Short mmCIF file of C-alpha atoms in Angstrom, two decimals:
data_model
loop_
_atom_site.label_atom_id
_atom_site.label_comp_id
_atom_site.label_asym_id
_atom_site.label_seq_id
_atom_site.Cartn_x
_atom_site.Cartn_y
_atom_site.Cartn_z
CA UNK A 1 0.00 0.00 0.00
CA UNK A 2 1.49 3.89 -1.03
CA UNK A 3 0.35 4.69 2.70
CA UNK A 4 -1.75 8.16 3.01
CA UNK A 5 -0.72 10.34 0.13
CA UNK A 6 -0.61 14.12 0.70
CA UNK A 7 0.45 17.12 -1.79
CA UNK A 8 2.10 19.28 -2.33
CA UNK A 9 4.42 18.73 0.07
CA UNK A 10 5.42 22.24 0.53
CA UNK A 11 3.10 25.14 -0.58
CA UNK A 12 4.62 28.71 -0.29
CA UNK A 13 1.97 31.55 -1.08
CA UNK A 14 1.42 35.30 -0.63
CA UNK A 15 -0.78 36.69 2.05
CA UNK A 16 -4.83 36.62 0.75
CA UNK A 17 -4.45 33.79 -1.92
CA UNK A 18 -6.53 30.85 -1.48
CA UNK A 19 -4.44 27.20 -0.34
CA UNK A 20 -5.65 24.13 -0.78
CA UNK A 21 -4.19 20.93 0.77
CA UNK A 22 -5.03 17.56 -0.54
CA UNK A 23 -5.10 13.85 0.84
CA UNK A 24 -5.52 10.62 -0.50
CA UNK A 25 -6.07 7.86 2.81
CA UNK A 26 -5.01 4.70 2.77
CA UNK A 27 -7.97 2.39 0.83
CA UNK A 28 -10.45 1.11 2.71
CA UNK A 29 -9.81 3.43 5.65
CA UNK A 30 -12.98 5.00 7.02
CA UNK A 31 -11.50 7.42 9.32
CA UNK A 32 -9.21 10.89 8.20
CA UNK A 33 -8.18 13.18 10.08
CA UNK A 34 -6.48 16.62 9.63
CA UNK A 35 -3.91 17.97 11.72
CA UNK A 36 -2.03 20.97 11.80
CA UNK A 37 1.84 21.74 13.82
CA UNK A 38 3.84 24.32 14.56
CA UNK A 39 6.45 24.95 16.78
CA UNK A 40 4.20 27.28 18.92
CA UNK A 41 1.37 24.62 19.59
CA UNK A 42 2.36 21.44 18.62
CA UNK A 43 0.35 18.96 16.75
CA UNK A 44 -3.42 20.21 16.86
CA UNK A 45 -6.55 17.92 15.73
CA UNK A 46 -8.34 20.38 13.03
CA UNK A 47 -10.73 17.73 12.10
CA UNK A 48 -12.26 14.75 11.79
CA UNK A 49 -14.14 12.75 9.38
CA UNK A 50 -15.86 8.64 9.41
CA UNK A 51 -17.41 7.86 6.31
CA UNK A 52 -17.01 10.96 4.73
CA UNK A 53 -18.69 12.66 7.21
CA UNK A 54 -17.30 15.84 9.33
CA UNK A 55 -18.05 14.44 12.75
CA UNK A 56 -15.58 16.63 15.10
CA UNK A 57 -14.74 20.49 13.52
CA UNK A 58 -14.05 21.90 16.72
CA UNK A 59 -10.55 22.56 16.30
CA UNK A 60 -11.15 24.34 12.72
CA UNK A 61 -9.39 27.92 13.89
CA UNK A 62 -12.00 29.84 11.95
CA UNK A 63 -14.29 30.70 9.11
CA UNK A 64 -11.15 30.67 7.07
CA UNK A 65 -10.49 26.87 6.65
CA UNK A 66 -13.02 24.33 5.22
CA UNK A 67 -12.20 20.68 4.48
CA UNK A 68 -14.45 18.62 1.88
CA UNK A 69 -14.80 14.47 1.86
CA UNK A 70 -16.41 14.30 -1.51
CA UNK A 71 -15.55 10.41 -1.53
CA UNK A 72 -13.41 7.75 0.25
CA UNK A 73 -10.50 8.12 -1.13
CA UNK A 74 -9.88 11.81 -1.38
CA UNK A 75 -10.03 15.22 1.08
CA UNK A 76 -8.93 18.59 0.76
CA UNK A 77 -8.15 21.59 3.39
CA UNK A 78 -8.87 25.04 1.87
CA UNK A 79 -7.54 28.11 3.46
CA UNK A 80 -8.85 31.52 2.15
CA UNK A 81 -7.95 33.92 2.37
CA UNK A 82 -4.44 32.71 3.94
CA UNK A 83 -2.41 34.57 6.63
CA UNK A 84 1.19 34.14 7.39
CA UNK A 85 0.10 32.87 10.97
CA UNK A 86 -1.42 29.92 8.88
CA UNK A 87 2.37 28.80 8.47
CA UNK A 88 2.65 25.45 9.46
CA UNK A 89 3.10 21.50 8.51
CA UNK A 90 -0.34 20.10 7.98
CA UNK A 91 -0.83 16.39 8.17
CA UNK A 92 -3.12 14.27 7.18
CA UNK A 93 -3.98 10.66 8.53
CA UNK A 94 -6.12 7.93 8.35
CA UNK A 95 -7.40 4.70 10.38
CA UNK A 96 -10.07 1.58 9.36
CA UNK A 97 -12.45 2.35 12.38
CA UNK A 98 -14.25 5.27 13.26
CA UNK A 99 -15.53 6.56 16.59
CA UNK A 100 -14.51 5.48 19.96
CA UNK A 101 -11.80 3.37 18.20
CA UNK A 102 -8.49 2.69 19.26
CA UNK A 103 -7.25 1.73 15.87
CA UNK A 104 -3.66 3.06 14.92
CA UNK A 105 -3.85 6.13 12.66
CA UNK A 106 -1.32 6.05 9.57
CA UNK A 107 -0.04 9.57 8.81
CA UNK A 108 0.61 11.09 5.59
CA UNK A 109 4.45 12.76 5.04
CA UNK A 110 2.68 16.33 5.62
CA UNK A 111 2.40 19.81 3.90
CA UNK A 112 4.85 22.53 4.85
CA UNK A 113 2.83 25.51 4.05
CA UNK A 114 4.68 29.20 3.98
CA UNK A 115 2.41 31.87 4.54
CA UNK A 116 4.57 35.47 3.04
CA UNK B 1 -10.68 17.23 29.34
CA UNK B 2 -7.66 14.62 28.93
CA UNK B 3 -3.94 16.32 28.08
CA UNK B 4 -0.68 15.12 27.55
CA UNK B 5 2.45 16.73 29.36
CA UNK B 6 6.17 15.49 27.94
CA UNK B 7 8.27 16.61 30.50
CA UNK B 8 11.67 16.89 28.24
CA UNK B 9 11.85 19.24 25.42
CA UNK B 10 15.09 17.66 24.43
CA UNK B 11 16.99 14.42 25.17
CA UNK B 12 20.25 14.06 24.22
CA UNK B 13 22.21 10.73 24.46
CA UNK B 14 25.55 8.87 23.57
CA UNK B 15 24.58 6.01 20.92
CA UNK B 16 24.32 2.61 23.14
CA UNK B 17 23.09 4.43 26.52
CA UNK B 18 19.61 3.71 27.79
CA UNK B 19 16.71 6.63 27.56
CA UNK B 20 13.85 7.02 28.71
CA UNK B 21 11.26 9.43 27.48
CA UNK B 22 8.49 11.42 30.12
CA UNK B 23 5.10 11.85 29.28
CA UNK B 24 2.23 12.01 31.84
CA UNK B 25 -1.54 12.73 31.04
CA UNK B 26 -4.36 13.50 32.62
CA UNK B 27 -7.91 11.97 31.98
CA UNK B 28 -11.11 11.26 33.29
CA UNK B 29 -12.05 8.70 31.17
CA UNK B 30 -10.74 4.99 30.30
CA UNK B 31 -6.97 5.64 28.85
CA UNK B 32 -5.84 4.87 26.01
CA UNK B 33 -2.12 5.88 25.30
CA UNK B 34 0.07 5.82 22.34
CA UNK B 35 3.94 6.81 21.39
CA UNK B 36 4.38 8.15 17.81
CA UNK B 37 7.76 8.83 16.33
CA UNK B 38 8.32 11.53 13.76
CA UNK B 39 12.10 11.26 11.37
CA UNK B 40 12.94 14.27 10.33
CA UNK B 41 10.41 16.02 7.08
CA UNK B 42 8.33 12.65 7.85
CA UNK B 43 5.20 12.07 9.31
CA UNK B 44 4.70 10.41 12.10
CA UNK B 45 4.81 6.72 13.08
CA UNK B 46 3.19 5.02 15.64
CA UNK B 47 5.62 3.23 18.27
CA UNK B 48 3.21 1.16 20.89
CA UNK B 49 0.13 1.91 22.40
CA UNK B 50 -1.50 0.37 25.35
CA UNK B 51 -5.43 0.16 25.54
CA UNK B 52 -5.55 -2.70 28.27
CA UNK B 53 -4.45 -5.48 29.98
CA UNK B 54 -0.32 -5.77 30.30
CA UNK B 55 1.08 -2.15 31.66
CA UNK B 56 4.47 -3.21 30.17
CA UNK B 57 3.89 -2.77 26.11
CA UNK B 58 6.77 -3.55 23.65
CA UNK B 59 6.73 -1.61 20.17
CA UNK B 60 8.95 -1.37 17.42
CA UNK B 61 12.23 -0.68 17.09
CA UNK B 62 13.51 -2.04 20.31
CA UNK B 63 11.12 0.62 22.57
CA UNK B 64 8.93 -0.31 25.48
CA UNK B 65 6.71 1.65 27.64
CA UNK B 66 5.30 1.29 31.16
CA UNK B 67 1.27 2.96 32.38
CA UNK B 68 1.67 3.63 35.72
CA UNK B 69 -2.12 4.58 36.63
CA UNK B 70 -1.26 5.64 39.95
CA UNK B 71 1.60 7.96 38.99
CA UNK B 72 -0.84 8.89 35.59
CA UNK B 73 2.43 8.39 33.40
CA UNK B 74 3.30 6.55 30.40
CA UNK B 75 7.13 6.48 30.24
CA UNK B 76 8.95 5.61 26.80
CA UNK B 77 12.40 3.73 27.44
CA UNK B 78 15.04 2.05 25.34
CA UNK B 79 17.68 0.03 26.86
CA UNK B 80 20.22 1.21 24.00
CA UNK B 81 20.04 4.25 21.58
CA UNK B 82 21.24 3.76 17.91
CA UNK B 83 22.05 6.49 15.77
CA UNK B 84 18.78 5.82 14.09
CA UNK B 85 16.87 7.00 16.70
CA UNK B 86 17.41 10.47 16.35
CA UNK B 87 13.97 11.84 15.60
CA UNK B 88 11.12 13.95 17.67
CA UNK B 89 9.15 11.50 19.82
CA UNK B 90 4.87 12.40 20.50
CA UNK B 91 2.99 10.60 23.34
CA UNK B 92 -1.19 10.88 22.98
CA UNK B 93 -4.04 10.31 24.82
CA UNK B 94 -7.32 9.36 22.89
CA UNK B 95 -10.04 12.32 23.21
CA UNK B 96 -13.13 11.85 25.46
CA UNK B 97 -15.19 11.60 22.34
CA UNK B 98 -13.20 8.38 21.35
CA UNK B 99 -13.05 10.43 17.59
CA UNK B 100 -9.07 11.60 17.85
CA UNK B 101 -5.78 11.85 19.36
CA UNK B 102 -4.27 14.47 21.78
CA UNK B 103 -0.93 15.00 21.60
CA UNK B 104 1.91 15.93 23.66
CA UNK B 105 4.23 18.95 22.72
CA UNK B 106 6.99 16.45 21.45
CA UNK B 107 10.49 15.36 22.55
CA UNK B 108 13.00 15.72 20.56
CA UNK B 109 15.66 12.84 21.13
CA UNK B 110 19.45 13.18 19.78
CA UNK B 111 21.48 10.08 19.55
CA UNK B 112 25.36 10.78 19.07
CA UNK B 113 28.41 8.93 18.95
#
């Protein structure tokens, strides 16, 4: 398996231009999850979906960032418009059970976006 | 709400010495802990994780790690370092809502020779 696929893996825009972040999971995963760390805060849950579904959006810093499921095997994470406090390395990950599980979660190698 | 502390920002070690990594948590709910390892520009891998039974819980690469409910800690430890170790080290505590992981702020572990 090519393991949870993520691109680009580095992004550098201007302040105010749209970013989006894409992820392929692992097939047959159910579970994705988008993270987001910097040096400041660490690795943050920004959300979570199980079958496609946004179940947990609570850590989604504000009306800036969206993420989309349209189908199994593919998500994105949109900034706009982007700020240069949006800087970080955003990860994506996935795992074949959904809520309340304990299953392992398989990360992808990341996006290091550079807000200017 | 559960949280992770990792008491050591940085570890650094002579290749072949034993280490052990911090990390307590605090939860109100049934634990479930985890170690994940990030290599440098990589994303991160998971170690061991212990959900029940055995508090001693071997993972890969030669690491082990102890829950200690009473002292609410979940120690990483390696008898003897390699090089290869080198790499920022994450311990996690499954949310309340069973739908994520919390993570500690990381511990970055140098191995030299």
């Amino acid at each position: 398996d090519a393991g949870v696929i993520q691109s680009p893996r580095h992004e550098v825009t201007e302040m105010g231009q749209e970013v989006t972040l894409r992820c392929k999971p692992i097939s047959g995963h159910n579970s994705l999850f988008w993270y987001r760390q910097t040096m400041m805060r660490g690795l943050e849950l920004l959300i979570y979906f199980n079958n496609n579904v946004p179940i947990d959006d609570s850590g989604m810093p504000e009306d800036r960032f969206s993420a989309k499921m349209p189908n199994a095997s593919f998500s994105t994470l949109k900034i706009q418009p982007s700020e240069p406090r949006d800087s970080a390395v955003y990860f994506c990950a996935s795992s074949s059970q959904g809520w309340g599980s304990t299953d392992t979660q398989y990360f992808g190698p990341g996006t290091r976006l550079t807000v200017l | 709400a559960q949280s992770v502390t990792q008491l050591d920002s940085q570890v650094p070690v002579f290749e072949e010495a034993p280490v052990e990594l911090r990390c307590n948590y605090s939860s109100s709910v049934s634990v479930y802990l985890f170690w994940y390892v990030q290599y440098p520009n990589q994303g991160l891998q998971l170690l061991l994780k212990y959900l029940s039974g055995s508090t001693l819980v071997k993972g890969i690469n030669g690491f082990e790690a102890e829950f200690n409910k009473s002292q609410t800690s979940f120690h990483l430890r390696k008898p003897s370092v390699h090089i290869s170790d080198t790499a920022e080290y994450f311990c996690a505590v499954r949310n309340q809502a069973g739908t994520a992981l919390i993570f500690g702020k990381g511990t970055t572990l140098s191995v030299s020779s």
